[in-house]
Amino acid sequence: MKLSLPKNSRLLDKEFTFGVATASFQIEGGIASRQACIWDTFCAKPETIADNSDGSIACDHFNLWENDINLIADMGVDAYRLSIAWGRVINEDGSANADGIDFYRNLLSGLKARNIKTFVTLYHWDLPQHLEDNGGWLNRQTAYAFEQYADIISAELADVVDSWATLNEPFCSSYLGYEIGIHAPGKAEQAFGRQSAHHLLLAHGLAMKVLQKNCPQSMNGIVLNFTPGYSASDSEADRQATAYANDYFNWWYSRPIFEGKYPDIIDSFTDEIKPKILAGDMEIIATPIDFLGVNFYTRAVYKAHPNDVFEEIPPTDAPVTDMGWEIYPAAFTGLLKELNQRYSLPPIYITENGCAMKDNLTAGTVNDLGRIQYYQDHLNAVDEAITAGVNVQGYFGWSLMDNFEWALGYTKRFGLVYVDYDTQQRFLKESGKAYSTLIKSRT
Ligand code: GCO
């Protein structure tokens, strides 16, 4: 089964960037040569991770990185999106860790030598534990520590990085980690969720200024995830509940960046819930970005709830991935068009899109036709958005390879490459072959 696009599709232009993506904690292992992070601590707590696993080995990328960049190069992608483990490159006293920096310099130089563009995320959730011990993202000082980290690393690696993203998905770090507690550090209070989100966005703005100073030649921005909310009915109550949910989960992160203000629903929060915002914060957060990374997987459906404003309705008879996420590519097109209508946007890169499927390795082959269909449907959705005038300039499949899926451990496989965790062997799935063939077919 192949992936195909209309021959005049902008996705087939040589200027369009096709890539694959990963994140440090999810693939690296190599925990002996970095500081402990909040996910090491979270994994060590009972009943936090579905299979009681952790990131101590993961895909052993820390040792297998050369093998992996050859795998990436063989796929024919234009770019590789990775993240840097903060605790590998910055010591507890805030000084640079030369060995950690060397690891990423070797990795990034290897990619550049293979003519692969490097898209680097500074923070993909692995906060050094000593910062969490000092309040983590609830402590404003963590935003300044992030600024210093960004300053040191962007100066050190400026020559081998084509694009910097400050944060990956501040929604996940704040809401999942501090508001409902299913991600590290496992705190669960609404006020914590909103305050940590503010300090994460402040960290983003502070780091943007540093990146523009140290790396004016690279494309610098942020990666936000969006789960577009749809109303369960045309009733005014359900539509209002859905609008609230979209403000609370989606626009909460994008509006400060593009308009310098939170959604108006903030005015309905009690003082205990409202984040503490200092004078000048919103201007810092709204520092112009060169690109917006968009992560999309699925949509959500909401109805009005008598006490909690909205209630999410899980998919019932709709097709879903192994995560239970509805497969609804029309929401992808709709999201991109809505972003384009709401904001004056820089170029958009789809920094994550993909799916978990129940994969079976048989004689070295994974015949994941469902994943190929997911990619086909969602590449079509991006093509439709571009045709409608949305300036999408790249698409990264999540993920290069199966990896640690956070609270679900290794029970969910998102990779275009299958990882046998017992042997650490990699096997290109049929979806990876189809993705590679599509990319190599461009003339
Ligand atoms: C995210 C993260 C990835 C996840 C992927 C599947 O978007 O949540 O960036 O680390 O593994 O999205 O959930």
XYZ file of C-alpha atoms in Angstrom, residues 59 61 63-74 114 401 424-426:
19
model
C 15.330 2.917 22.626
C 19.388 6.024 21.414
C 24.297 4.508 22.426
C 22.637 3.731 19.084
C 22.397 7.296 17.733
C 24.699 6.721 14.758
C 22.671 3.676 13.700
C 19.524 5.791 14.078
C 20.719 8.731 11.999
C 21.669 6.282 9.241
C 18.118 4.910 9.494
C 16.737 8.462 9.223
C 18.958 9.214 6.229
C 17.950 5.963 4.504
C 23.826 13.498 5.818
C 10.303 4.905 15.980
C 16.876 -2.953 20.380
C 16.640 -3.975 16.724
C 14.813 -1.542 14.454
